[in-house]
MMTF fields as JSON, N, C-alpha, C and O atoms, coordinates in Angstrom:
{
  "mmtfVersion": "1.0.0",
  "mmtfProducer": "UNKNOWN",
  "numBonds": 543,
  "numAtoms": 544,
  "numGroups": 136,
  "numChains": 1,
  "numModels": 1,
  "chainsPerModel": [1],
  "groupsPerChain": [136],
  "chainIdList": ["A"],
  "bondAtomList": [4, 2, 8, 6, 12, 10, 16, 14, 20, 18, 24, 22, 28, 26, 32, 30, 36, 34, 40, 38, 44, 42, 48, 46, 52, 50, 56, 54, 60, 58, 64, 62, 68, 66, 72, 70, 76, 74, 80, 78, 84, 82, 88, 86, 92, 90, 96, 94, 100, 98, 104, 102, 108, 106, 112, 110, 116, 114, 120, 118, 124, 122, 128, 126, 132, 130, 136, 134, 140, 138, 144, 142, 148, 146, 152, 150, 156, 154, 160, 158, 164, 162, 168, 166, 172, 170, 176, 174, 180, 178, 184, 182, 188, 186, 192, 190, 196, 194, 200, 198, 204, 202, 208, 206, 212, 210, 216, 214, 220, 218, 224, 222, 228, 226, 232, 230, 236, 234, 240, 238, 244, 242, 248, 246, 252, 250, 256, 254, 260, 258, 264, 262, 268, 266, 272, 270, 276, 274, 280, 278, 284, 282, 288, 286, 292, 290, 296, 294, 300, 298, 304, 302, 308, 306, 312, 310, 316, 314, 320, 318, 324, 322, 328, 326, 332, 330, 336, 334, 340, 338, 344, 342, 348, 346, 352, 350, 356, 354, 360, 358, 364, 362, 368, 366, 372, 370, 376, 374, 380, 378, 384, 382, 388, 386, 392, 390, 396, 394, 400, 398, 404, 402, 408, 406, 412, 410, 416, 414, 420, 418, 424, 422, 428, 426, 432, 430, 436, 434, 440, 438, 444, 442, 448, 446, 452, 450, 456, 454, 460, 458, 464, 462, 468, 466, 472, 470, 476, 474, 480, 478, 484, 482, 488, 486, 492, 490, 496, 494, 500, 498, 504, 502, 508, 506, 512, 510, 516, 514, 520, 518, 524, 522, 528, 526, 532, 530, 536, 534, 540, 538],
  "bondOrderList": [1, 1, 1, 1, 1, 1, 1, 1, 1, 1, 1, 1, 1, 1, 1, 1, 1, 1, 1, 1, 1, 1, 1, 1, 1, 1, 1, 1, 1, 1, 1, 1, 1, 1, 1, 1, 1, 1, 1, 1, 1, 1, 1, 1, 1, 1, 1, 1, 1, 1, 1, 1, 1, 1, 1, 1, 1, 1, 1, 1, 1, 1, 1, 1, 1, 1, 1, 1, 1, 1, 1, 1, 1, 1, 1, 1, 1, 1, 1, 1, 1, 1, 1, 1, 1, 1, 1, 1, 1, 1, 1, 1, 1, 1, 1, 1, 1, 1, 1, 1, 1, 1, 1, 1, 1, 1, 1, 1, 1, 1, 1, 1, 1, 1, 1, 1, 1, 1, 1, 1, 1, 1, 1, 1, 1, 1, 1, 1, 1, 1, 1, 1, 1, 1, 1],
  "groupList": [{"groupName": "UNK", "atomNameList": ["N", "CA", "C", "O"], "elementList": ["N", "C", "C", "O"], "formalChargeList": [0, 0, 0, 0], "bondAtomList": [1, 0, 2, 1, 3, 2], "bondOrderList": [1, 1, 2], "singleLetterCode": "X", "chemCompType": "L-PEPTIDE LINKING"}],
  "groupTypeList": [0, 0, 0, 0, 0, 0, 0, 0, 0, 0, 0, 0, 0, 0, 0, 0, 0, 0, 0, 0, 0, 0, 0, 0, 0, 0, 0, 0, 0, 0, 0, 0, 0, 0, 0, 0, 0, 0, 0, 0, 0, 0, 0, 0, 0, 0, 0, 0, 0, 0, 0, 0, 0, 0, 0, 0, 0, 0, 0, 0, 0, 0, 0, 0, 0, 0, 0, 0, 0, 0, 0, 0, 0, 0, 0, 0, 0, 0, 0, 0, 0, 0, 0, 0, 0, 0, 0, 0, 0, 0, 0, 0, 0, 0, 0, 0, 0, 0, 0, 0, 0, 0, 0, 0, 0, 0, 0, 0, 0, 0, 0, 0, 0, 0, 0, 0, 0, 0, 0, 0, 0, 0, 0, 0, 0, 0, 0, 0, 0, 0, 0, 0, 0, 0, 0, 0],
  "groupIdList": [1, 2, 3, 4, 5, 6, 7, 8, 9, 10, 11, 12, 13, 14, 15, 16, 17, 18, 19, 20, 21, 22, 23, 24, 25, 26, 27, 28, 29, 30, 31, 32, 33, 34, 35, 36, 37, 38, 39, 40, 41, 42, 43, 44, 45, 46, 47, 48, 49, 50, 51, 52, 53, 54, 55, 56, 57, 58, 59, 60, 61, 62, 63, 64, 65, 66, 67, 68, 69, 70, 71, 72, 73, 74, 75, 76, 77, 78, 79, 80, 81, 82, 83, 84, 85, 86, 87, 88, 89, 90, 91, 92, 93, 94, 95, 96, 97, 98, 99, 100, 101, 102, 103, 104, 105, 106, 107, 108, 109, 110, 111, 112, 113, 114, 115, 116, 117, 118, 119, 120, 121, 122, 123, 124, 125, 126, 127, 128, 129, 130, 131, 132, 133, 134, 135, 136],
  "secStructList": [7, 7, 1, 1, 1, 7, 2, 2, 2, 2, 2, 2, 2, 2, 2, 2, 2, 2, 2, 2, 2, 2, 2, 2, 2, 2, 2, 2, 2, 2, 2, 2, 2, 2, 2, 2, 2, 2, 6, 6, 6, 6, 2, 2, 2, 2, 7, 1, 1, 7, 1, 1, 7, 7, 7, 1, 1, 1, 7, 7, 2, 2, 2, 2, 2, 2, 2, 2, 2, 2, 0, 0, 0, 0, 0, 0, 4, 4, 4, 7, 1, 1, 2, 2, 2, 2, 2, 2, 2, 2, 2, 2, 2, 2, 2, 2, 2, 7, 7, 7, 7, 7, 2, 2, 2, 2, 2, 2, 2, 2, 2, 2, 2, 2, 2, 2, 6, 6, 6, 6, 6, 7, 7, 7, 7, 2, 2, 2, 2, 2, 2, 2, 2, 2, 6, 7],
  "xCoordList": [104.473, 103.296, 103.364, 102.513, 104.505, 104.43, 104.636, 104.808, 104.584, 104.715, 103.486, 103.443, 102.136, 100.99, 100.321, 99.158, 100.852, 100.711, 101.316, 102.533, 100.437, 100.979, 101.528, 100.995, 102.312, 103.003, 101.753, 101.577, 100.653, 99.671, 98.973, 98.961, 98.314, 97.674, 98.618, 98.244, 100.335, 100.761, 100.693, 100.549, 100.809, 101.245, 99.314, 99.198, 98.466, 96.911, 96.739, 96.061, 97.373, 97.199, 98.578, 98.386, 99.182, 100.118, 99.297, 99.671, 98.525, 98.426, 97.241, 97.049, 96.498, 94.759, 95.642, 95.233, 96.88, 97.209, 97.532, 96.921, 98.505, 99.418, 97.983, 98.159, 96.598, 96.103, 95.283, 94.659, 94.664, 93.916, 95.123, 94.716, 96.744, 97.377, 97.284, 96.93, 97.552, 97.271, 96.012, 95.579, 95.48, 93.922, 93.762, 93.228, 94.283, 93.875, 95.112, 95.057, 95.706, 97.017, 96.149, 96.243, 95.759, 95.219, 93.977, 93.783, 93.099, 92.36, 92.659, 91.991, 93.89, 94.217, 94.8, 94.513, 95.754, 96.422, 96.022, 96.668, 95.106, 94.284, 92.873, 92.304, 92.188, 91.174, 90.426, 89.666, 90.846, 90.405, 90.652, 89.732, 92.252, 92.232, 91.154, 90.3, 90.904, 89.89, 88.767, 88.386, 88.122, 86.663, 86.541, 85.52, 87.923, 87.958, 87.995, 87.502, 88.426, 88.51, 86.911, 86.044, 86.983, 85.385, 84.208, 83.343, 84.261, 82.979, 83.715, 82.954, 84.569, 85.155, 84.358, 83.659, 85.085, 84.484, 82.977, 82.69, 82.052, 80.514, 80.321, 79.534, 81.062, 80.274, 80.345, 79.52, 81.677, 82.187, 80.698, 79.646, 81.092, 79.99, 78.296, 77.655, 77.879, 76.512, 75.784, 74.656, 76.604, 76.241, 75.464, 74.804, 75.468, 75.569, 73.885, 73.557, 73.043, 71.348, 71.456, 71.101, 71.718, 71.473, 70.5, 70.033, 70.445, 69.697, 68.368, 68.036, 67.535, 66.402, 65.783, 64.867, 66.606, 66.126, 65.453, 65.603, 64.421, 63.935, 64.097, 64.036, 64.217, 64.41, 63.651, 63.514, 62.88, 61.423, 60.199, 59.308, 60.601, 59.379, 58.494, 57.519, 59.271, 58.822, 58.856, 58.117, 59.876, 60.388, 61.631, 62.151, 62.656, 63.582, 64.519, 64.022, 65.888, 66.036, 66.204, 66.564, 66.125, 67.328, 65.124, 64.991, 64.194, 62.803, 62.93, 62.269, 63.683, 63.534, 64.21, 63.964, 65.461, 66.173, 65.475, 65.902, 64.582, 64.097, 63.107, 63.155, 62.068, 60.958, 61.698, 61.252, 62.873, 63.515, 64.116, 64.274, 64.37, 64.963, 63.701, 63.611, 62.792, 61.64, 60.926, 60.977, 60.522, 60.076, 61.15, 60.806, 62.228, 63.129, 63.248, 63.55, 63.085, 62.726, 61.089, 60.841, 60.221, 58.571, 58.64, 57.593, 59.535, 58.378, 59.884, 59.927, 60.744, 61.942, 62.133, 61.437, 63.009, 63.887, 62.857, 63.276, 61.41, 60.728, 60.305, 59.997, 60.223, 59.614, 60.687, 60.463, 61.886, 63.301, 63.134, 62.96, 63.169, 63.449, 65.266, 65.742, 65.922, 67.556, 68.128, 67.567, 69.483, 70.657, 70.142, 70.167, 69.972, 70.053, 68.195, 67.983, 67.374, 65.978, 66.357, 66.216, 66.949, 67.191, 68.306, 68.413, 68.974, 69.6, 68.626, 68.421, 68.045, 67.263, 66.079, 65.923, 65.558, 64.714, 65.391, 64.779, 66.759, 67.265, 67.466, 67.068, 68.068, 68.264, 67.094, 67.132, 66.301, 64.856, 64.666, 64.943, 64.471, 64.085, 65.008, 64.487, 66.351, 67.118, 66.945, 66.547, 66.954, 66.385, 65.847, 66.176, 64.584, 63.709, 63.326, 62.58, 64.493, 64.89, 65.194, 64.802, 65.951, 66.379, 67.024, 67.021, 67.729, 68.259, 69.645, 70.271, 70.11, 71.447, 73.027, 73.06, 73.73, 74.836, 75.654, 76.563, 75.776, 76.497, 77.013, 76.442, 78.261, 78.912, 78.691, 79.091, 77.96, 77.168, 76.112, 75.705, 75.143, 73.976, 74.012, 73.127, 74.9, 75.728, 75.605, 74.667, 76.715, 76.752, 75.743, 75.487, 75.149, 73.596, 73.101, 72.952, 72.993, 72.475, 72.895, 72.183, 74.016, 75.042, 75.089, 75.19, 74.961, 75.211, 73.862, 73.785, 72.619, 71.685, 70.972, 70.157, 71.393, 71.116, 72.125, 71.669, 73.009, 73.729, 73.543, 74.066, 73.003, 72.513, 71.235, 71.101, 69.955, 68.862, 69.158, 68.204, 70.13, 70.559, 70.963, 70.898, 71.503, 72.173, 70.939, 70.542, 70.286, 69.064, 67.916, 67.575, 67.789, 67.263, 68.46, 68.258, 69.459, 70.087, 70.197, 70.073, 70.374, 70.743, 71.763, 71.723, 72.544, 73.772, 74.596, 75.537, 74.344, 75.017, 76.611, 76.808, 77.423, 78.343, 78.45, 77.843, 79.709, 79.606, 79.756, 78.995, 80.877, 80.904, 79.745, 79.638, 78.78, 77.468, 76.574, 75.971, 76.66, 75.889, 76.187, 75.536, 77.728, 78.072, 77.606, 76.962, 78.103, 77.807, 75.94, 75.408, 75.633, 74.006, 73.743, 72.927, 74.365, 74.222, 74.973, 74.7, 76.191, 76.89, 76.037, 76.055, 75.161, 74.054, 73.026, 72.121, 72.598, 71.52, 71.601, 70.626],
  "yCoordList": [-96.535, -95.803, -94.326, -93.839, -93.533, -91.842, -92.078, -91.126, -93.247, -93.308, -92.404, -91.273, -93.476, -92.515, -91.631, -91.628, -90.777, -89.61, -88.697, -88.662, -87.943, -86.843, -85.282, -85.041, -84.586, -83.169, -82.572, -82.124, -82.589, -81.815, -82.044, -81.211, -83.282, -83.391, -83.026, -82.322, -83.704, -83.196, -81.837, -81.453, -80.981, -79.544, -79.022, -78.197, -79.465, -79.106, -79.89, -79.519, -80.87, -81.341, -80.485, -80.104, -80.41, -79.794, -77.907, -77.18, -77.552, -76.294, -76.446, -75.524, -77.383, -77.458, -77.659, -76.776, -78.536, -78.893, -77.161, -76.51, -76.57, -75.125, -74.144, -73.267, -74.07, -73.309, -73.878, -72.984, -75.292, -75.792, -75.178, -74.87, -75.15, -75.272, -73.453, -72.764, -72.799, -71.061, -70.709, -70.032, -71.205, -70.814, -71.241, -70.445, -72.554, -72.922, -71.378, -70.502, -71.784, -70.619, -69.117, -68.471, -68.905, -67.627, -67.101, -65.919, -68.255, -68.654, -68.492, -67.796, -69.129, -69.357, -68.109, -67.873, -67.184, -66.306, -65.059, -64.111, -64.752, -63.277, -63.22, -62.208, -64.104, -64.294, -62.688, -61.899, -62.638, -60.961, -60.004, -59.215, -59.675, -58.568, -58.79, -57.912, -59.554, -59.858, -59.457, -58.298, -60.25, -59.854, -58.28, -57.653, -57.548, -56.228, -55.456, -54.338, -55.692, -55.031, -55.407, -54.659, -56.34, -56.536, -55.482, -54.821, -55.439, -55.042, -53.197, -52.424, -52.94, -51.334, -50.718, -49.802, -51.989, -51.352, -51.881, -52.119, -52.08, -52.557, -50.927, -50.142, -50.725, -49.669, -48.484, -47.586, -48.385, -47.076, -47.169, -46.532, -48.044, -48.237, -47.952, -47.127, -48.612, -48.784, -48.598, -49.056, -47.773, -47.087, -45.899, -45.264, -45.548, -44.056, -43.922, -44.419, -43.493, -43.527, -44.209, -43.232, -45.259, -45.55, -47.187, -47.932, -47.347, -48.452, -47.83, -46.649, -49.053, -48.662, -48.649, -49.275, -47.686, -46.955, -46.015, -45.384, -45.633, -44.532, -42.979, -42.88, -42.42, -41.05, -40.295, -39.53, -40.264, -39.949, -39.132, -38.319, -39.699, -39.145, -40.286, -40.068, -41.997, -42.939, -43.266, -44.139, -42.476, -42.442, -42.698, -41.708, -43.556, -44.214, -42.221, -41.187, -42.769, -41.498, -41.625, -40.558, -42.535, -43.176, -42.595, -42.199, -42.732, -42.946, -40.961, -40.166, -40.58, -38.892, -38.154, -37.056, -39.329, -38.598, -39.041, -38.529, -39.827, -40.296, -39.503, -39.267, -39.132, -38.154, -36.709, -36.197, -36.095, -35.268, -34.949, -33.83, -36.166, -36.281, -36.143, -35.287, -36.66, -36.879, -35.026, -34.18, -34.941, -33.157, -32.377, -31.241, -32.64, -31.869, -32.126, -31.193, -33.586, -33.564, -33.18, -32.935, -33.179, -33.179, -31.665, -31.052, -31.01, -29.355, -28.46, -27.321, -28.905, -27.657, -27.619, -26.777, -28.426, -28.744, -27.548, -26.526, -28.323, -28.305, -27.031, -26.62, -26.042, -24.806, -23.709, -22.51, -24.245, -23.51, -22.704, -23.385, -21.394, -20.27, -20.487, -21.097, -19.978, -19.935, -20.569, -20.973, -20.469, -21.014, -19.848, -20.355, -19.297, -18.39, -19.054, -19.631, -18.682, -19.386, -20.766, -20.91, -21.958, -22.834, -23.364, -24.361, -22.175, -22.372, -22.001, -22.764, -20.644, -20.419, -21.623, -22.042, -21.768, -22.8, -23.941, -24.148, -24.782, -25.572, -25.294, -26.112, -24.155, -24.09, -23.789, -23.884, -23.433, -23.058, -25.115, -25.522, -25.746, -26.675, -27.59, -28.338, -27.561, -28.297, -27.886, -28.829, -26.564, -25.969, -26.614, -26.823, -27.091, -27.429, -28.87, -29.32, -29.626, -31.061, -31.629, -32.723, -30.883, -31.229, -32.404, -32.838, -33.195, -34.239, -34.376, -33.35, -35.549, -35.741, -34.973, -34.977, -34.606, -34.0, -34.857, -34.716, -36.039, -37.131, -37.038, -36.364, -37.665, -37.452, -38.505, -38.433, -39.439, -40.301, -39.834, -39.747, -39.275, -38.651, -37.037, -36.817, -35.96, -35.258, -36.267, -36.278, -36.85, -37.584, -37.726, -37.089, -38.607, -38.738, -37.088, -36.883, -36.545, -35.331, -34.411, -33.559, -34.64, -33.855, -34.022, -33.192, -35.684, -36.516, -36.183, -35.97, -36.083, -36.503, -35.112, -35.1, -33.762, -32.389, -32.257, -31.998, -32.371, -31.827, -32.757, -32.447, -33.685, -34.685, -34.258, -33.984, -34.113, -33.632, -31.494, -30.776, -31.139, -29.168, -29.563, -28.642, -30.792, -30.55, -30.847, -29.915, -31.75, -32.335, -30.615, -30.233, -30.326, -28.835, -27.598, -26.518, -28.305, -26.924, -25.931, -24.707, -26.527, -25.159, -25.882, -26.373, -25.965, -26.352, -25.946, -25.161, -26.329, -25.659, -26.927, -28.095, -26.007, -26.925, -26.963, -26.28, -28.267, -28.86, -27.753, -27.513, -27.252, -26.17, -25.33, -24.991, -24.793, -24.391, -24.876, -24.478, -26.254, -27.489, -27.569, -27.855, -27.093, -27.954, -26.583, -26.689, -25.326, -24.315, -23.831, -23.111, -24.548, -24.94, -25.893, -25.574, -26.876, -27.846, -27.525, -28.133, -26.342, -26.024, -25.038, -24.856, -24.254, -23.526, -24.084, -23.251, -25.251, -25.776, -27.264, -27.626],
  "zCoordList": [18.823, 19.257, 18.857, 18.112, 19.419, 18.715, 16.864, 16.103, 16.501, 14.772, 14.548, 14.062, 15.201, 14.979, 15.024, 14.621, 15.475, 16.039, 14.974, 14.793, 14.257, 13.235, 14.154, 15.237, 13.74, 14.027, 14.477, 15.61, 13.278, 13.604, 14.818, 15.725, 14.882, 16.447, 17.569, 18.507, 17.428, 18.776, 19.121, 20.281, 17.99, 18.257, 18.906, 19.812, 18.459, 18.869, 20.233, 21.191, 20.146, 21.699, 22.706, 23.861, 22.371, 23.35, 23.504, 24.424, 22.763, 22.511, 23.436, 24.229, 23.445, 24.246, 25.559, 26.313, 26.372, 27.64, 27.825, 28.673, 26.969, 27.57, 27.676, 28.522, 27.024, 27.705, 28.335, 28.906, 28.742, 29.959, 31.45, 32.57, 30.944, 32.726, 32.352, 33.308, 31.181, 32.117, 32.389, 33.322, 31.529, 32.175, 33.924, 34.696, 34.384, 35.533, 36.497, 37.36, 35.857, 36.448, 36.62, 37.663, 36.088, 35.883, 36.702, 36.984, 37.068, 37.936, 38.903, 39.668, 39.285, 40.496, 41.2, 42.374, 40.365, 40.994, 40.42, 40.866, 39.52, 39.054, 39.291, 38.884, 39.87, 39.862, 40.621, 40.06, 41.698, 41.912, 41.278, 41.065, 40.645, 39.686, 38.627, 38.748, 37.733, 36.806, 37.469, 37.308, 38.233, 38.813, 39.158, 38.877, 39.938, 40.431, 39.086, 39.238, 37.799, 36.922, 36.099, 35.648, 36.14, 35.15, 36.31, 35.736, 37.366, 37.904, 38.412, 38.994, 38.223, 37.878, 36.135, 35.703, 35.65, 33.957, 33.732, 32.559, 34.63, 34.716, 35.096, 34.566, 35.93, 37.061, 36.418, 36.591, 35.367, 34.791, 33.681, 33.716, 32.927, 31.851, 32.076, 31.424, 32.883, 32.56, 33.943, 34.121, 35.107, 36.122, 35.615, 36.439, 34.418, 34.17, 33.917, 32.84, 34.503, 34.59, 33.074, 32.416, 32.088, 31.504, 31.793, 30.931, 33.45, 33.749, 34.18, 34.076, 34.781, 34.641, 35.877, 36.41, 36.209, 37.879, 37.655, 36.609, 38.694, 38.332, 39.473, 40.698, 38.879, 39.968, 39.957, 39.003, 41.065, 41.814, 40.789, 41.035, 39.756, 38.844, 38.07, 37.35, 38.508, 37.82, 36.536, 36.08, 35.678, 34.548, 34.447, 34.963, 34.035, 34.001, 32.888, 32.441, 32.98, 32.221, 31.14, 30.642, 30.337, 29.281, 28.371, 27.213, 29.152, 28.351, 28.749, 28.08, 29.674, 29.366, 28.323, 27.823, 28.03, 27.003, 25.629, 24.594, 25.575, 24.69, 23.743, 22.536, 24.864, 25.147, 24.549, 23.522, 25.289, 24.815, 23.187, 22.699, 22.577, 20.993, 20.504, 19.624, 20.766, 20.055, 20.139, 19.246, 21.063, 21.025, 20.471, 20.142, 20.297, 19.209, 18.232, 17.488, 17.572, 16.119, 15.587, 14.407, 16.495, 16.052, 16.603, 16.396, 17.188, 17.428, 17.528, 17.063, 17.987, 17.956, 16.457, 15.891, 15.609, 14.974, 13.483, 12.939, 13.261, 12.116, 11.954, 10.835, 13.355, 13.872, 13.696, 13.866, 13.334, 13.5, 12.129, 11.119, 12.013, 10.546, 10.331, 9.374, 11.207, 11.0, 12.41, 13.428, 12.003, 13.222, 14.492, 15.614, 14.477, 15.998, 16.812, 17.878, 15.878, 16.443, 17.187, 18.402, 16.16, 16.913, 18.197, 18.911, 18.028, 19.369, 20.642, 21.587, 20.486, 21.212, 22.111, 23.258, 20.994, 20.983, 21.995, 23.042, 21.72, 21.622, 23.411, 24.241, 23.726, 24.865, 26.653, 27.879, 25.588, 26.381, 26.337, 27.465, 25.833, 26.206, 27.064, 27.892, 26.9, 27.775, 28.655, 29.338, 29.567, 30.507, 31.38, 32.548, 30.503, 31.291, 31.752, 32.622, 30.411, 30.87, 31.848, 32.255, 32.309, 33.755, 33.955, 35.107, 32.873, 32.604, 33.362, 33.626, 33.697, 34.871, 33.312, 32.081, 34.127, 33.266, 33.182, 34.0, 32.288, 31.968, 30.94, 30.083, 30.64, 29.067, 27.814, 26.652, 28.439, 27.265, 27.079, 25.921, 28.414, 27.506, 26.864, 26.038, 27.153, 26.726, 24.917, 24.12, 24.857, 23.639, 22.845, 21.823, 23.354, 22.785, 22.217, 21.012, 22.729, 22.661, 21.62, 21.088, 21.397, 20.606, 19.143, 18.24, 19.138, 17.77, 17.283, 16.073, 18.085, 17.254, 16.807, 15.885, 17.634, 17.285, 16.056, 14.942, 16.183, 14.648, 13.601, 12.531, 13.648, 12.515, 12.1, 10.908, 13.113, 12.947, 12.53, 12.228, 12.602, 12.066, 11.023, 10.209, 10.43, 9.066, 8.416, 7.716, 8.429, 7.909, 7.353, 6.234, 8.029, 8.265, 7.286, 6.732, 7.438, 6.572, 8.007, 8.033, 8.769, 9.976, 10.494, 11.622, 9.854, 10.609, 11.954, 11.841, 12.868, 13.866, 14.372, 14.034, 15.253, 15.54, 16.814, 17.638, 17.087, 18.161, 19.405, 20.343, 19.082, 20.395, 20.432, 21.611, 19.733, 20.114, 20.956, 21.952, 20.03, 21.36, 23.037, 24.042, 22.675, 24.023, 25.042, 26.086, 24.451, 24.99, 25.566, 26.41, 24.729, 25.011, 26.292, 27.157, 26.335, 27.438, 28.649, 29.684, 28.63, 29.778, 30.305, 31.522, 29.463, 30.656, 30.626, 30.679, 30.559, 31.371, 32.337, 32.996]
}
């Protein structure tokens, strides 16, 4: 009877039993660390106003930061003469954003101003930016 049985299937069948018993193993005795870690890295992740709650203006924020890129590529960015105008510019409007001080939307913010200054030939850099967003 094991004549018929080739190397190959035993070693794929012994390999499907060793992770059907850790998987059940794993189940059995991590089952909270896993769940406590998956819903820690939910909360870290995508807690961040990037859902679609709204805070008392009925505008979700992720559609304010949206609103925000968009009036800086259609009226800051195109209106800009040199690097000092558009900082100016740049900072009079965050101002008035009033946007939550988060480091993904921070991010957002960052990547898409110095992509949209090089585009323009007004190159500005990151620590300008950031120095822009730490006073408002």
């Amino acid at each position: 009877m094991l004549d018929t049985i080739s190397w190959g299937e035993f070693l794929k069948d012994i390999g499907t039993v060793l992770i059907l018993y850790y998987g059940v193993v794993f189940i059995r005795y991590f089952r909270s660390d896993f769940s406590g870690f998956l819903r820690k890295r939910s909360k870290r992740g995508l807690s961040v106003s990037f859902d679609r709650s709204e805070n008392g203006t009925g505008v979700s924020t992720m559609q304010r930061v949206g609103d925000l890129l968009l009036e800086i590529d259609q009226e800051v960015i195109p209106k800009a003469q040199n690097k000092q105008e558009l900082i100016g510019q740049l900072r009079s409007i965050l101002l008035r954003s009033q946007l939550p001080d988060e480091p993904e939307i921070r991010g957002i913010l960052i990547s898409h101003m110095l992509l949209a200054s090089k585009v323009r030939h007004l190159e500005i850099t990151k620590e300008e930016l950031l120095d822009i967003l730490d006073e408002s």
